[in-house]
mmCIF file of C-alpha atoms in Angstrom:
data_model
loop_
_atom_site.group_PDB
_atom_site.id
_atom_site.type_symbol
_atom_site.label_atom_id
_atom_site.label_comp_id
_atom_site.label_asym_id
_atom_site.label_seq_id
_atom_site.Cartn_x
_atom_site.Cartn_y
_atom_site.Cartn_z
ATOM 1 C CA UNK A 1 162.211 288.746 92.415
ATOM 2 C CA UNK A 2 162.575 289.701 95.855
ATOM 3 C CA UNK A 3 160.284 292.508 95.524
ATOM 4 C CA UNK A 4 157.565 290.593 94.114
ATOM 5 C CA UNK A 5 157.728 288.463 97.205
ATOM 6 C CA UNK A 6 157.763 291.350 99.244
ATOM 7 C CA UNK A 7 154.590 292.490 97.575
ATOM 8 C CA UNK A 8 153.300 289.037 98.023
ATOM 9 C CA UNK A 9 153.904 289.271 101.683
ATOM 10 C CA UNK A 10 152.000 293.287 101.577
ATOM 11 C CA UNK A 11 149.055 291.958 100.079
ATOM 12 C CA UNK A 12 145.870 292.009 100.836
ATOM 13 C CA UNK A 13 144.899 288.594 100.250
ATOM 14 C CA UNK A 14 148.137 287.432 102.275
ATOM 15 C CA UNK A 15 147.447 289.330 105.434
ATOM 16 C CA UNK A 16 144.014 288.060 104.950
ATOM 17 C CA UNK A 17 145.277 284.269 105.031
ATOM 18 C CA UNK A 18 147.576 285.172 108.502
ATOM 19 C CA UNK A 19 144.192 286.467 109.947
ATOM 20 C CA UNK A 20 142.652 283.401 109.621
ATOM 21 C CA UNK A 21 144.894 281.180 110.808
ATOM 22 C CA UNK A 22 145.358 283.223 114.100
ATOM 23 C CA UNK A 23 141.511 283.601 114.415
ATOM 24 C CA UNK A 24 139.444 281.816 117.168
ATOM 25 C CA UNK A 25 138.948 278.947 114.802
ATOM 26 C CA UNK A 26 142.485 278.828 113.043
ATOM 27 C CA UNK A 27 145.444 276.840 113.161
ATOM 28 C CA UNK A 28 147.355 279.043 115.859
ATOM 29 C CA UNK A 29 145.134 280.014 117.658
ATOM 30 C CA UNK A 30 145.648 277.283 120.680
ATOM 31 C CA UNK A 31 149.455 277.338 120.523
ATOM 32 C CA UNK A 32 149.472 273.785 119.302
ATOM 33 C CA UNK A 33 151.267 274.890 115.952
ATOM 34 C CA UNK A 34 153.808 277.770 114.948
ATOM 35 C CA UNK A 35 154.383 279.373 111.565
ATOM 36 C CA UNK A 36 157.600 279.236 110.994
ATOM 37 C CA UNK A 37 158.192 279.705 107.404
ATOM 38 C CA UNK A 38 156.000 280.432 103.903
ATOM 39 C CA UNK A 39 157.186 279.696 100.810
ATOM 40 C CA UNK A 40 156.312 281.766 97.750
ATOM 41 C CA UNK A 41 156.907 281.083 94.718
ATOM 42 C CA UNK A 42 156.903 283.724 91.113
ATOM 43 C CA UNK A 43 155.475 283.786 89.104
ATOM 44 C CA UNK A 44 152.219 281.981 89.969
ATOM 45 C CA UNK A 45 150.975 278.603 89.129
ATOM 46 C CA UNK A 46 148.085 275.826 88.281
ATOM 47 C CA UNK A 47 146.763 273.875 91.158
ATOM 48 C CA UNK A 48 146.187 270.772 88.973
ATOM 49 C CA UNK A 49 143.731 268.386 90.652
ATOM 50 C CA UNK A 50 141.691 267.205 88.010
ATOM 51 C CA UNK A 51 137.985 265.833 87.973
ATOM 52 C CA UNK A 52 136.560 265.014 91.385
ATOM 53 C CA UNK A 53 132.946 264.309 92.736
ATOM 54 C CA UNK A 54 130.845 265.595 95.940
ATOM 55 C CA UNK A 55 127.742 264.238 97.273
ATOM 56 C CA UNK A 56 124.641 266.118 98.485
ATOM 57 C CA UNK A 57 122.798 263.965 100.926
ATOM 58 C CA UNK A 58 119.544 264.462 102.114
ATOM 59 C CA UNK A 59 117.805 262.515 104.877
ATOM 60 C CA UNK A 60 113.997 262.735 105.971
ATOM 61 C CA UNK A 61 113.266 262.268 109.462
ATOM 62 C CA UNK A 62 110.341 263.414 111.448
ATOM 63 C CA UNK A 63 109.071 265.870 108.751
ATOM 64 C CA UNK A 64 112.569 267.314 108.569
ATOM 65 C CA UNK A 65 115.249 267.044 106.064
ATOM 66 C CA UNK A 66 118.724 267.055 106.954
ATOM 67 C CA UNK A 67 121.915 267.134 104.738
ATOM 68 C CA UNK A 68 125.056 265.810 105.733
ATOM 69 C CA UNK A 69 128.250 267.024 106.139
ATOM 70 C CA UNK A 70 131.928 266.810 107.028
ATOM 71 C CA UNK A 71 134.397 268.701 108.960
ATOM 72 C CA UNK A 72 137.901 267.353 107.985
ATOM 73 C CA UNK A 73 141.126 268.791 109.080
ATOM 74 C CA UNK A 74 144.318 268.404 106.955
ATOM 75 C CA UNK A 75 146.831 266.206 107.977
ATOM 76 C CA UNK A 76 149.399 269.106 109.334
ATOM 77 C CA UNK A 77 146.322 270.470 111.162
ATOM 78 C CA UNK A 78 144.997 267.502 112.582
ATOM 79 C CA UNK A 79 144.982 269.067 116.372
ATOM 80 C CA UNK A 80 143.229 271.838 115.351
ATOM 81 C CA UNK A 81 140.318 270.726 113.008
ATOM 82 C CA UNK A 82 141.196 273.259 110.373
ATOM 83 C CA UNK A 83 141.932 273.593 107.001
ATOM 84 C CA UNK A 84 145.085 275.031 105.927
ATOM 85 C CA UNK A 85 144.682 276.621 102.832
ATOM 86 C CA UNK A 86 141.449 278.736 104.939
ATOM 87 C CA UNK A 87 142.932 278.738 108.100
ATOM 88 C CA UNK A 88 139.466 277.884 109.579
ATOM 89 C CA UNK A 89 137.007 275.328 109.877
ATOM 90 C CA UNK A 90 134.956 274.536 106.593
ATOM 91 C CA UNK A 91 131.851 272.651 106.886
ATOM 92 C CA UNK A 92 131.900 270.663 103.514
ATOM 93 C CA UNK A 93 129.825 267.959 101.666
ATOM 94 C CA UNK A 94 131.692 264.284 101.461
ATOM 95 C CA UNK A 95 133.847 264.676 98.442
ATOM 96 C CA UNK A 96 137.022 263.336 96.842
ATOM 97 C CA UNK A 97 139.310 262.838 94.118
ATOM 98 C CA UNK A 98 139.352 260.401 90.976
ATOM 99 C CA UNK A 99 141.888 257.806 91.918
ATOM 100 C CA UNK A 100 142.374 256.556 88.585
ATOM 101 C CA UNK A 101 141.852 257.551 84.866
ATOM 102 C CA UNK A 102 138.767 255.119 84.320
ATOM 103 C CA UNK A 103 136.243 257.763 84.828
ATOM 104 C CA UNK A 104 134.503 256.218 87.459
ATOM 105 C CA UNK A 105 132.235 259.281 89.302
ATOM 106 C CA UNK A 106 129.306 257.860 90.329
ATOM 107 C CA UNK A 107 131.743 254.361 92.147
ATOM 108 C CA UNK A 108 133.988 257.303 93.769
ATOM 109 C CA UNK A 109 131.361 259.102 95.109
ATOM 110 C CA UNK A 110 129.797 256.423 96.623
ATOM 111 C CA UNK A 111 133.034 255.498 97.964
ATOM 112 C CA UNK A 112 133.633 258.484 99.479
ATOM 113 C CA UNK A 113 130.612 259.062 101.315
ATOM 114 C CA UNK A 114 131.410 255.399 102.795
ATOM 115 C CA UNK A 115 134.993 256.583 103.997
ATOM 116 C CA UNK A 116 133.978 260.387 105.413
ATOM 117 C CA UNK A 117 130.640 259.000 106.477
ATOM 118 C CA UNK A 118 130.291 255.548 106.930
ATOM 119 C CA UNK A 119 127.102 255.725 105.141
ATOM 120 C CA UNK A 120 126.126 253.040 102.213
ATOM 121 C CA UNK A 121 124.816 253.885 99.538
ATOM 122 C CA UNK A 122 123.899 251.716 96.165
ATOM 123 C CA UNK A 123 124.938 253.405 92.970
ATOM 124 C CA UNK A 124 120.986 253.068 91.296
ATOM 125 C CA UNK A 125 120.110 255.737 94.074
ATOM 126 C CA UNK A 126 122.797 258.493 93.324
ATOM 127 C CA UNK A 127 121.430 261.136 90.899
ATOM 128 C CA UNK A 128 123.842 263.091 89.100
ATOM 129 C CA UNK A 129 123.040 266.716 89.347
ATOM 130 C CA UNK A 130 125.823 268.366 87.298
ATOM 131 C CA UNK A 131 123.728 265.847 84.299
ATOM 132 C CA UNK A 132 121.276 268.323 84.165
ATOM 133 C CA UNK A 133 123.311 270.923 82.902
ATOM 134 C CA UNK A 134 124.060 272.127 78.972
ATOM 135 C CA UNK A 135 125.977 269.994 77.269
ATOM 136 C CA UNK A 136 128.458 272.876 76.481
ATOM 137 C CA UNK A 137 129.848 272.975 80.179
ATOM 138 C CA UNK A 138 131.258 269.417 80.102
ATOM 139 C CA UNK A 139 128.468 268.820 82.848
ATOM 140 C CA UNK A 140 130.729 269.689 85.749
ATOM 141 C CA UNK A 141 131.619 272.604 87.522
ATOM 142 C CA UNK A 142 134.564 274.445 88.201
ATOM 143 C CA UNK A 143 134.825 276.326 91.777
ATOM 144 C CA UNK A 144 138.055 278.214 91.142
ATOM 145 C CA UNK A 145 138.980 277.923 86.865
ATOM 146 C CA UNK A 146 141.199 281.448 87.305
ATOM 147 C CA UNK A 147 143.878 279.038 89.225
ATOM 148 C CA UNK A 148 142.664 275.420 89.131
ATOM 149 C CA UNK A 149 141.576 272.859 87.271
ATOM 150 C CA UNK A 150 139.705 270.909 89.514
ATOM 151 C CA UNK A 151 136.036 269.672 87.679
ATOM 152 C CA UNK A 152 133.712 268.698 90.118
ATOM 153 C CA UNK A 153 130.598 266.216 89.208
ATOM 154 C CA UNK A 154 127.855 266.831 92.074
ATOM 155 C CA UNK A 155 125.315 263.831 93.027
ATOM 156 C CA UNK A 156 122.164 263.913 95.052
ATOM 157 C CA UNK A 157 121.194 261.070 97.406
ATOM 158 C CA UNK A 158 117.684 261.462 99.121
ATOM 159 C CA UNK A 159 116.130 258.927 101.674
ATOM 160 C CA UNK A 160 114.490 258.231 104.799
ATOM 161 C CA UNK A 161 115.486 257.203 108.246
ATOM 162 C CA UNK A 162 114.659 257.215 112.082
ATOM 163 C CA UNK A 163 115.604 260.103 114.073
ATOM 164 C CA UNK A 164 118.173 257.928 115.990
ATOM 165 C CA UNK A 165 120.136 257.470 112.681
ATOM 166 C CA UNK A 166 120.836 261.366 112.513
ATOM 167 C CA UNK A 167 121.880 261.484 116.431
ATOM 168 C CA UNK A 168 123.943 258.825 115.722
ATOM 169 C CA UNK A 169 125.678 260.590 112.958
ATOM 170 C CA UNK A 170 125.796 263.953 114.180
ATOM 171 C CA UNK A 171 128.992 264.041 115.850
ATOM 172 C CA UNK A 172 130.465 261.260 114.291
ATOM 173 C CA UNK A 173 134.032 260.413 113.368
ATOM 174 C CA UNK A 174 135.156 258.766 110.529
ATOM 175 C CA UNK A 175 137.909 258.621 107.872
ATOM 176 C CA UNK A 176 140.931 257.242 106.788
ATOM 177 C CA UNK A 177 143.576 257.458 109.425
ATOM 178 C CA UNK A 178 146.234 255.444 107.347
ATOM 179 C CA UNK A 179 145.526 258.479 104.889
ATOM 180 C CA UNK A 180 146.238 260.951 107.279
ATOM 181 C CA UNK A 181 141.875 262.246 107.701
ATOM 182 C CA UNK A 182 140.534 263.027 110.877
ATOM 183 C CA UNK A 183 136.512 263.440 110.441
ATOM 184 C CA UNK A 184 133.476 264.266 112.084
ATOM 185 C CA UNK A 185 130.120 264.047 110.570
ATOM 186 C CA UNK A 186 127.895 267.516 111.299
ATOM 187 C CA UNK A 187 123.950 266.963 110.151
ATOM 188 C CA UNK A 188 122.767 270.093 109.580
ATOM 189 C CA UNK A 189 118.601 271.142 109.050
ATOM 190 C CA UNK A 190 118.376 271.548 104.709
ATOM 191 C CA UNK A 191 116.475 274.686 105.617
ATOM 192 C CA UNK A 192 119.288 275.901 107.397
ATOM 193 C CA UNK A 193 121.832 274.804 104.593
ATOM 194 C CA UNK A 194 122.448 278.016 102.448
ATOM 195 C CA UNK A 195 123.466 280.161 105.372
ATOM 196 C CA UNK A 196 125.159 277.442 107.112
ATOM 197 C CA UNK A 197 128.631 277.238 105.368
ATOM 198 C CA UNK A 198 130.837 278.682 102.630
ATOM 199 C CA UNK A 199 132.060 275.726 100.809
ATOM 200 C CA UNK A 200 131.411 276.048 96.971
ATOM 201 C CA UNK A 201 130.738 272.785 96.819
ATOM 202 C CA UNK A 202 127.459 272.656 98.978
ATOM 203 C CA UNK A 203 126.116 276.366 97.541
ATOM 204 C CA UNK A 204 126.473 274.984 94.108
ATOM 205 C CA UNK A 205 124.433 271.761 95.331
ATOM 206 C CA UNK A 206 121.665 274.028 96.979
ATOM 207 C CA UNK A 207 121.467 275.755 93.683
ATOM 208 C CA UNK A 208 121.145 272.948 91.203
ATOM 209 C CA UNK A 209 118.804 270.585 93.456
ATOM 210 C CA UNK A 210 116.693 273.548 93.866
ATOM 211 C CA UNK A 211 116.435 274.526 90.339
ATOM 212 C CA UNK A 212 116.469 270.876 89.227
ATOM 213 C CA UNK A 213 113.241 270.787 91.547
ATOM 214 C CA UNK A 214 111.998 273.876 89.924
ATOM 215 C CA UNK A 215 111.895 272.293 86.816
ATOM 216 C CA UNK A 216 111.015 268.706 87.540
ATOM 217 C CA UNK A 217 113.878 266.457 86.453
ATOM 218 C CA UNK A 218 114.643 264.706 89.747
ATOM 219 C CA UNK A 219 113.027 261.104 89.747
ATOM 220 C CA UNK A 220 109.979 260.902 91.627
ATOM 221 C CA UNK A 221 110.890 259.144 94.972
ATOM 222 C CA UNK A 222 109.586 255.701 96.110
#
């Protein structure tokens, strides 16, 4: 046992994790927080989340489109703006969990985008994008399936606004502080979006709106 956490604490992907959180954007890297102990456990285990939802939203302004996003830091992290399991800052699309067992994606998205956000948005406008996929993959997608369960549905919201509704977003801060989330809201160009960030969750929702495009199965707009 010991020497499998030994090898744990060798590895690659370990050292890796320690290098983030001591980079310029990680955890430790303004003294505000110490590592003092990791646990490891063996042999390895499920992360079970379950089925979740993310939102890809896309605002017109001024002959630009913009998409908005989040940049939340976990509740151990708060000071430094970071995610722990990264040990960096992830720019990520407004997303959450199922609360209940009632299957409700298209209410908890919605609801989500008004917590991390403070945006409203009417569930007729939400399109579901993972709905446009075969049948056969439960029409949801799973960013990690060799250690978690998580199934994510993806929706698109597109609209129109000033350009004094995207300063007054960018920049924003937002979330549940009884809950422990400390968020700002980034608005980011849509052309700029691919290159922008790393999160599955927003590469997966370039990918599908643009093919979904391709094809023509998004609802012509009003």
């Amino acid at each position: 046992m010991m020497g499998l956490r030994r090898c744990a604490v060798e590895s690659t992907l370990f050292k890796q994790w320690l290098k983030n959180l001591q980079s310029e954007t990680g955890i430790l890297a303004n003294g505000d927080m110490l590592l003092k102990q990791v646990l490891i456990q063996v042999p390895g285990i499920v992360f079970a989340r379950g089925p979740a939802v993310a939102v890809l939203i896309l605002l017109d302004s001024e002959g630009e489109t913009y998409a908005i996003l989040t940049e939340q830091a976990d509740v151990v992290s708060c000071m430094s703006k970071v995610r722990v399991p990264t040990g960096r800052v992830i720019l990520e699309l407004p997303a959450g969990m199922l609360d209940d067992d009632k299957g409700d994606f298209v209410g908890t998205a919605v609801r989500e985008v008004e917590e991390e956000t403070g945006i409203q948005l009417k569930l007729e406008d939400m399109i579901d994008l993972t709905a446009f996929l075969y049948p056969s993959t439960g029409c949801k997608f799973f960013p990690s399936a060799g250690g978690c369960d998580e199934e994510i549905s993806l929706f698109l919201y597109r609209g129109r606004v000033d350009k004094e509704i995207i300063m007054q977003l960018q920049g924003k801060e937002t979330g549940l502080r009884d809950h422990g989330e400390l968020i700002k809201v980034r608005v980011v160009p849509y052309r700029e979006l691919w290159r922008t960030t790393p999160d599955a969750k927003v590469l997966t929702a370039i990918a599908l709106y643009e093919m979904a495009s391709k094809e023509e199965l998004l609802p012509s707009r009003t």
